[in-house]
mmCIF file of C-alpha atoms in Angstrom:
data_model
loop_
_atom_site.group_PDB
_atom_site.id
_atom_site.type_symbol
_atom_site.label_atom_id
_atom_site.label_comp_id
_atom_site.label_asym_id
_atom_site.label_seq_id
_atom_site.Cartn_x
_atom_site.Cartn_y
_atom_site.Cartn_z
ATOM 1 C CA UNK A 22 27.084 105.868 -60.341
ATOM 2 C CA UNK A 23 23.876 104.671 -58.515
ATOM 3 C CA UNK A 24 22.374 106.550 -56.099
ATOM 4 C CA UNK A 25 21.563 106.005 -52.828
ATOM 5 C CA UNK A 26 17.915 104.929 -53.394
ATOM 6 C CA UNK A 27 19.321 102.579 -55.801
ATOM 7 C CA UNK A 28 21.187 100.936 -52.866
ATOM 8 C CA UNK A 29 18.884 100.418 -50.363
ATOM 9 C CA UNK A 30 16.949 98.480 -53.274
ATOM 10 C CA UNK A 31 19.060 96.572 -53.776
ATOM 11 C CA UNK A 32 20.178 95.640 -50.452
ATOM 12 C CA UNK A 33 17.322 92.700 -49.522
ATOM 13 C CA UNK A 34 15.609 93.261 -45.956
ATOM 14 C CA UNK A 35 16.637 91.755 -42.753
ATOM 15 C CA UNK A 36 13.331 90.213 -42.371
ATOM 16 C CA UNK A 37 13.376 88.340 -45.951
ATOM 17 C CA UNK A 38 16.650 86.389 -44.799
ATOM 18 C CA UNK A 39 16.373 82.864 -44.262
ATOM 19 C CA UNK A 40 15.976 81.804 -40.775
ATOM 20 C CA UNK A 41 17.729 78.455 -39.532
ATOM 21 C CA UNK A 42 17.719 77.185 -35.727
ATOM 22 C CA UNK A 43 15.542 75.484 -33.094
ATOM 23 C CA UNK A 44 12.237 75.536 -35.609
ATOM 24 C CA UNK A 45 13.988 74.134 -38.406
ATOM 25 C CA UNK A 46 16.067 71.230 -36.271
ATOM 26 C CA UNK A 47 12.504 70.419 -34.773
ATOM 27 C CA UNK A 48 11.301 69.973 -38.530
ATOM 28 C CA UNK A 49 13.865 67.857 -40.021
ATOM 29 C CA UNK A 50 15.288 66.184 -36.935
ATOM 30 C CA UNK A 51 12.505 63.338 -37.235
ATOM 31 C CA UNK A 52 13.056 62.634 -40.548
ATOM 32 C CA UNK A 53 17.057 62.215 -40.424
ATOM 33 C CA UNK A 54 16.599 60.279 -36.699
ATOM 34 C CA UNK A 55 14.262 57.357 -38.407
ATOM 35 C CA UNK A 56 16.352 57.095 -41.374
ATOM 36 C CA UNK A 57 19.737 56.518 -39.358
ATOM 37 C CA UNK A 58 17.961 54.297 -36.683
ATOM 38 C CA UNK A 59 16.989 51.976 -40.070
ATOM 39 C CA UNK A 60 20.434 52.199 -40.767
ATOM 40 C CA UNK A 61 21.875 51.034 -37.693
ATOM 41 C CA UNK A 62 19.220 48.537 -37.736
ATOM 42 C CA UNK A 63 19.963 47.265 -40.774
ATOM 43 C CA UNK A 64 23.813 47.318 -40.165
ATOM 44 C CA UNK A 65 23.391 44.945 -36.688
ATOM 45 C CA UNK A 66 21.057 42.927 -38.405
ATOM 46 C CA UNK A 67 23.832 42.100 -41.229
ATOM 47 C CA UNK A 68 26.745 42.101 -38.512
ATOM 48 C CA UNK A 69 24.477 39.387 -35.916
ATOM 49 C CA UNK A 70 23.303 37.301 -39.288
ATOM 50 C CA UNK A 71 26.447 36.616 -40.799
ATOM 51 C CA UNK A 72 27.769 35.422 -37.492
ATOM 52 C CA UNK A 73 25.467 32.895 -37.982
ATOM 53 C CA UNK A 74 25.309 32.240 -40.987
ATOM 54 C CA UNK A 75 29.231 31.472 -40.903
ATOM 55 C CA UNK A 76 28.522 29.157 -37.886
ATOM 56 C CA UNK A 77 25.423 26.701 -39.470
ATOM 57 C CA UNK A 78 27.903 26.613 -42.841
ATOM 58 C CA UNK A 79 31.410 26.131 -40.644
ATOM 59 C CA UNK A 80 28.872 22.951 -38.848
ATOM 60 C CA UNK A 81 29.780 19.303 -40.551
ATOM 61 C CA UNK A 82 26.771 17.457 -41.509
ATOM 62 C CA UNK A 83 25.804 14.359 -39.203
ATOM 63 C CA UNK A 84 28.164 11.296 -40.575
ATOM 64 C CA UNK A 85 25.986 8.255 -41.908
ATOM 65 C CA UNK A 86 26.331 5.028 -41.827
ATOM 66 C CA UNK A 87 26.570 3.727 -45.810
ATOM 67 C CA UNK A 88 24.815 0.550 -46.819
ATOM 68 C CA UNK A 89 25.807 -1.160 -49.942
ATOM 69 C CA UNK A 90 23.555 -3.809 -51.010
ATOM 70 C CA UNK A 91 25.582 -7.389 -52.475
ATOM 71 C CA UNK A 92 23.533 -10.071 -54.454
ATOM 72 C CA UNK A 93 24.197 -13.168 -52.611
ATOM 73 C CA UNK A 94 26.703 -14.727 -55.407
ATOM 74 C CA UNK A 95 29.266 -11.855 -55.044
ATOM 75 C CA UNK A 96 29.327 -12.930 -51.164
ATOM 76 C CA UNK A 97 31.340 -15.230 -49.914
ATOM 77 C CA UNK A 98 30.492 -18.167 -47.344
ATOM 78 C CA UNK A 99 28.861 -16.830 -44.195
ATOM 79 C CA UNK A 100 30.910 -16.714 -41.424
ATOM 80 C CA UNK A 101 30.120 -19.140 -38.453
ATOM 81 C CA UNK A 102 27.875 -18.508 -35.272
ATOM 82 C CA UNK A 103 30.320 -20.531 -33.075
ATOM 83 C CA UNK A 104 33.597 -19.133 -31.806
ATOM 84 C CA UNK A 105 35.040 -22.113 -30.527
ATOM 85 C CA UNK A 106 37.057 -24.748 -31.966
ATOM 86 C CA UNK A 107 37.710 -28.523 -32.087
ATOM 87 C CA UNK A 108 40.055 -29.555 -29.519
ATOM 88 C CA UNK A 109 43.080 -31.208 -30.861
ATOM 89 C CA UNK A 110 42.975 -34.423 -30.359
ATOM 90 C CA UNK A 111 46.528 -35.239 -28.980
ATOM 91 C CA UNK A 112 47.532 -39.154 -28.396
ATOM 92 C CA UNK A 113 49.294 -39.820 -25.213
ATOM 93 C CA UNK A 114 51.108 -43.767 -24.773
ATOM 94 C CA UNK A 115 50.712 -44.785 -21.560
ATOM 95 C CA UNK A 116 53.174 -46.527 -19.001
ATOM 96 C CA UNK A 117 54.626 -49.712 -20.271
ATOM 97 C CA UNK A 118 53.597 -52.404 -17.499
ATOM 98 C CA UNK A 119 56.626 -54.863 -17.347
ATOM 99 C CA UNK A 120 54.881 -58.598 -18.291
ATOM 100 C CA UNK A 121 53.806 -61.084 -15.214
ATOM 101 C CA UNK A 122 55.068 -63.967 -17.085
ATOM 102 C CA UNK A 123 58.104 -65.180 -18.902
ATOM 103 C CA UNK A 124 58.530 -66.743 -22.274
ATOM 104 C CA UNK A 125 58.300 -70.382 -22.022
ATOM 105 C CA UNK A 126 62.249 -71.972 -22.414
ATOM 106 C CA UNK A 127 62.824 -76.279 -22.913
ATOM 107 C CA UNK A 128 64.685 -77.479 -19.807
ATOM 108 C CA UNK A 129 65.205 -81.689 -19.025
ATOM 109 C CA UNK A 130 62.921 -82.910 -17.037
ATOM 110 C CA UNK A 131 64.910 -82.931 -13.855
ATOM 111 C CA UNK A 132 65.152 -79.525 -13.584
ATOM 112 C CA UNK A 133 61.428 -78.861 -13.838
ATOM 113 C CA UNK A 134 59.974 -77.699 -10.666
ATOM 114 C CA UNK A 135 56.449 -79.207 -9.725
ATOM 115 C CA UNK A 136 55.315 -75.867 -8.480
ATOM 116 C CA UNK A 137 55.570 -73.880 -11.736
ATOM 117 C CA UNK A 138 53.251 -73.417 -14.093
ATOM 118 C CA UNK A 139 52.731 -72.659 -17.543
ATOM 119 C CA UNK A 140 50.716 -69.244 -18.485
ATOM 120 C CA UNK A 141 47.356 -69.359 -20.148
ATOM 121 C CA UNK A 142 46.686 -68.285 -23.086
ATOM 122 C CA UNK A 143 44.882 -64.863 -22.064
ATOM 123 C CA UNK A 144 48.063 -64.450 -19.706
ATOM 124 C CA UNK A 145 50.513 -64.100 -22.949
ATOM 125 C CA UNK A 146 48.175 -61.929 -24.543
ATOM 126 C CA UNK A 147 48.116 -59.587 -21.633
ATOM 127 C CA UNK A 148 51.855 -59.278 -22.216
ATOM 128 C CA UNK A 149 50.960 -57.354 -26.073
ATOM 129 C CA UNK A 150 48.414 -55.199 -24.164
ATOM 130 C CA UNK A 151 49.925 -52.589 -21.305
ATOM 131 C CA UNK A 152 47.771 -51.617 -18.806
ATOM 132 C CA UNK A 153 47.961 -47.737 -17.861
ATOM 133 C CA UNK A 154 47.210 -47.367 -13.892
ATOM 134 C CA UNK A 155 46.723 -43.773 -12.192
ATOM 135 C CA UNK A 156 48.646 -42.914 -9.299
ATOM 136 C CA UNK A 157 49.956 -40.402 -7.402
ATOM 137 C CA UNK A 158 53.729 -40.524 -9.168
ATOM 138 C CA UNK A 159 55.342 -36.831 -9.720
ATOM 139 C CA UNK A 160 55.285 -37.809 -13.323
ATOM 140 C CA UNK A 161 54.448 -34.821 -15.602
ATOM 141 C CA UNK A 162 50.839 -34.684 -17.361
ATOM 142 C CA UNK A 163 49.322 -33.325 -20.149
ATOM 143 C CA UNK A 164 46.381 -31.413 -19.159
ATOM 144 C CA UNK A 165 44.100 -30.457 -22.136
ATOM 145 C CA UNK A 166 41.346 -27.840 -21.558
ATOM 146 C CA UNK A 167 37.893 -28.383 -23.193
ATOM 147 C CA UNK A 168 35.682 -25.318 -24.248
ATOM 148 C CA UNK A 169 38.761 -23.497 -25.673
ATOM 149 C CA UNK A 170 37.488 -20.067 -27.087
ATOM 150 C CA UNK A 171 39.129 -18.238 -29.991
ATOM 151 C CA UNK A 172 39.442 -14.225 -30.096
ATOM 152 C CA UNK A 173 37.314 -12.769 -31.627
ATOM 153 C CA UNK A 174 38.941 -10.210 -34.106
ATOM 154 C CA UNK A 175 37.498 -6.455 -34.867
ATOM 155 C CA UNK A 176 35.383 -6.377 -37.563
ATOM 156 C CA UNK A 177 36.029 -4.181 -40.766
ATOM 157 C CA UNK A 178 34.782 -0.737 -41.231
ATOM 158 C CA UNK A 179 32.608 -2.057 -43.589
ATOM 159 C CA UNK A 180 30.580 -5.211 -43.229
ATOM 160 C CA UNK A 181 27.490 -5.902 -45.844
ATOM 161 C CA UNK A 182 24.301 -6.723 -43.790
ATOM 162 C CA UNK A 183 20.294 -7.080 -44.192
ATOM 163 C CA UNK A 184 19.388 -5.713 -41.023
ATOM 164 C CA UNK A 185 21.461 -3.098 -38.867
ATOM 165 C CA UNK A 186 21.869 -3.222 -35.369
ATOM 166 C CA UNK A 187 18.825 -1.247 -33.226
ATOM 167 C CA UNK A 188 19.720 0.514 -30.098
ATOM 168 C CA UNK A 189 17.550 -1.756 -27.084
ATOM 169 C CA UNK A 190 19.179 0.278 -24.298
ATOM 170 C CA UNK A 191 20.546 3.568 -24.275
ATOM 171 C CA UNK A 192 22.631 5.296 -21.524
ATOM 172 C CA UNK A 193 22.982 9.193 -21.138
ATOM 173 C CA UNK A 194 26.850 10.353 -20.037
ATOM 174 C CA UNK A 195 27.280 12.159 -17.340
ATOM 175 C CA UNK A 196 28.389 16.003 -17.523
ATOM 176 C CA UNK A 197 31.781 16.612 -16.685
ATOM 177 C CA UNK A 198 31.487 19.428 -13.728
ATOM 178 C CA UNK A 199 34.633 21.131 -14.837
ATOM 179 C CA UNK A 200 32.634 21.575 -18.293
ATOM 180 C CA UNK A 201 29.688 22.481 -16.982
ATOM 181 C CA UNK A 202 31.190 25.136 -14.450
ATOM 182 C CA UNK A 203 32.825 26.727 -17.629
ATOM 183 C CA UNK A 204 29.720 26.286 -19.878
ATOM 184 C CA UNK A 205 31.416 24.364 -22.415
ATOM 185 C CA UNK A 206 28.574 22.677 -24.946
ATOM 186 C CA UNK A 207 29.602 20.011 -27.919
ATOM 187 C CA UNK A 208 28.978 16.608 -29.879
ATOM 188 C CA UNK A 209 31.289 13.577 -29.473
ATOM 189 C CA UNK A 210 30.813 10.536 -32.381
ATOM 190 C CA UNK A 211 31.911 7.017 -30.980
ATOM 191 C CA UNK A 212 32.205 3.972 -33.089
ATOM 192 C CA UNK A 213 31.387 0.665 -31.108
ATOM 193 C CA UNK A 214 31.884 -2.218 -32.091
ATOM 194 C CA UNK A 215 28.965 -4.367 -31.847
ATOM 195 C CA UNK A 216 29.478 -8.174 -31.123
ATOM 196 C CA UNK A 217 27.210 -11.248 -32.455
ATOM 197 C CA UNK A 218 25.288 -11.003 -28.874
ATOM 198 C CA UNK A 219 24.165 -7.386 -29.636
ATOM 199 C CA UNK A 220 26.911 -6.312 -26.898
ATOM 200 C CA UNK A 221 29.530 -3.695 -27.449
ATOM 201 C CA UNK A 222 32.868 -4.879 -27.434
ATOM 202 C CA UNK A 223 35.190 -1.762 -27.698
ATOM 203 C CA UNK A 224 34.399 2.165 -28.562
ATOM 204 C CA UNK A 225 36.287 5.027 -30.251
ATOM 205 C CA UNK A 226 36.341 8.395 -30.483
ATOM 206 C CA UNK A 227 35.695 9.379 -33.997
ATOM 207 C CA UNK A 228 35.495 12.922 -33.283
ATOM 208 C CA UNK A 229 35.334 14.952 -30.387
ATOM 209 C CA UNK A 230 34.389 19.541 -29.922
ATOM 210 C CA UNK A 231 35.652 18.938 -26.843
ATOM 211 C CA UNK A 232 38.157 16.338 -25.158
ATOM 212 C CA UNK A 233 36.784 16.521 -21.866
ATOM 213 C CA UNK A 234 33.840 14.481 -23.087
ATOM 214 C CA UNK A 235 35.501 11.540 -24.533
ATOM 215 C CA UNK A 236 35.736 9.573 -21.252
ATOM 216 C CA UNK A 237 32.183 9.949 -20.065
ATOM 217 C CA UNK A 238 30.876 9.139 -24.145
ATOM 218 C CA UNK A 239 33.252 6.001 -24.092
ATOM 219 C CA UNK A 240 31.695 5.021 -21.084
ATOM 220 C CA UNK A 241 28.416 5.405 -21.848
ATOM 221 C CA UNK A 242 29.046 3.604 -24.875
ATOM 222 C CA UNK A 243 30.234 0.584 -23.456
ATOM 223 C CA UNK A 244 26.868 0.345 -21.084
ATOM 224 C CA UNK A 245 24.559 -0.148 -24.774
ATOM 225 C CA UNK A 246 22.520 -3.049 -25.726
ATOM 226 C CA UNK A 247 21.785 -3.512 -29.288
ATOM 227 C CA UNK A 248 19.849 -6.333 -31.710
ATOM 228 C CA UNK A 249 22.733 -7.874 -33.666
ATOM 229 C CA UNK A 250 23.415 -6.773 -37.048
ATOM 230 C CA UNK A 251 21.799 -9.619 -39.486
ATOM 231 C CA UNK A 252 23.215 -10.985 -42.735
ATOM 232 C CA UNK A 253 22.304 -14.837 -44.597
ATOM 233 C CA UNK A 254 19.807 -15.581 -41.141
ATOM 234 C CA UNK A 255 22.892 -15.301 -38.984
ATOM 235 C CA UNK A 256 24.457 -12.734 -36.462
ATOM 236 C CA UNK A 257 27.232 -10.703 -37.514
ATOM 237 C CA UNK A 258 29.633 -8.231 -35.843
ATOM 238 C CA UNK A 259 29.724 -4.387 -37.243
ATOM 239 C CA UNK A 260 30.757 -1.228 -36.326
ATOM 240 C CA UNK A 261 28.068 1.776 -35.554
ATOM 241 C CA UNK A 262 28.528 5.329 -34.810
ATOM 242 C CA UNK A 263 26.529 6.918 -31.887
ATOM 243 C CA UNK A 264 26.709 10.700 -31.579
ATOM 244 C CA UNK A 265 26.372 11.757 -27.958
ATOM 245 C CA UNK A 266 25.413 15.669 -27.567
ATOM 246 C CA UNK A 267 26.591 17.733 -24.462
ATOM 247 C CA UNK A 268 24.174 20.838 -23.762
ATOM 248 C CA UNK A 269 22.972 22.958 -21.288
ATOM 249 C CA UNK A 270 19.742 23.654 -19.925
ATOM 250 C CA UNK A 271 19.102 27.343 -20.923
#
């Protein structure tokens, strides 16, 4: 049975006791604050950069306009410059003119008056040859109007040329308040259709962020001037996309 000296040797001191509180949160609190602000750091820096990240991949690229180059023999005859055509020819009889003379008849002598005459030779042949006169008759007429233009058809998506239409005159759309009041921002692609002249003749909405800038694009569109699209020396009519972006100052 140990004793009581034994005891109190075994019993370690009060003042060997390890000491934890205000000194040793002073030392180690700097060392555990830097490494959980890198944390967080790191943790926002993931959260903010995969936002985007998912937004530039979720983006479509630009569309582009494809090109295919044709030798000239797998072409076909160029189309013409002219839209107008011939105008038919239509062959009108005119008014049958009821002959000045009669048609010579053998009567005896006694019956022949001394006033009449015999017609001349031009006067019978005036008989096989009407005369047409204008007048003021309620008659109908056929009135045939020169300078008759044909429509002009779309063109198809794709149309093989040497030289693509070049923007001479651009217009800028106007911001739709409402949009800008509610800060929307976005990209609208319109296809015009680009005449012989260089003029545009009609524009679509390819695609559209937003459909509250489809009217002011269209517009816009309409109020281009291009060079006409070139193919075999000649003008030609094509389609071209114009993207037309919608931002806010910052």
């Amino acid at each position: 049975m140990a004793t009581k000296a034994e005891l109190a040797i075994q019993a370690p001191a009060l003042e060997e006791r390890p000491i934890y509180g205000a000194p040793e949160l002073k030392r180690l609190y700097q060392k555990y604050f830097t490494a959980g602000f890198l944390i967080a750091v790191v943790i926002h820096a993931l959260i903010i950069g995969g936002y985007y990240l998912a937004q530039a991949l979720q983006k479509e690229e630009q569309p582009t306009i494809t090109v295919r180059i044709l030798k000239y023999s797998e072409l076909g005859p160029p189309p013409s410059i002219t839209n107008t055509q011939a105008t038919p020819q239509i062959a009108v009889s005119g008014p049958v003119v009821k002959p000045s003379v009669g048609v010579p008849v053998p009567v005896p002598d006694a019956e022949v008056s001394p006033e009449q005459t015999i017609a001349s030779q031009q006067e019978l042949s005036s008989i096989s040859s009407p005369i047409a006169t204008t007048g003021v008759g309620g008659g109908d007429s056929i009135v045939i109007a020169s300078d008759v233009k044909v429509e002009e058809e779309p063109p198809p998506d794709f149309v093989p040329v040497e030289k693509l239409p070049v923007p001479v005159k651009t217009v800028v759309p106007e911001y739709p308040e409402l949009a800008r009041r509610a800060g929307l921002e976005g990209t609208v692609w319109v296809k015009i259709w680009v005449d012989k002249e260089g003029k545009p003749r009609k524009a679509l909405v390819m695609k559209s962020d937003a459909e509250i800038f489809n009217q002011p694009a269209t517009e816009a569109a309409m109020k281009f001037v291009f060079t006409p699209a070139i193919m075999n020396n000649g003008p030609v009519a094509v389609w071209v996309s114009i993207p037309f972006k919608f931002t806010l100052k910052k």
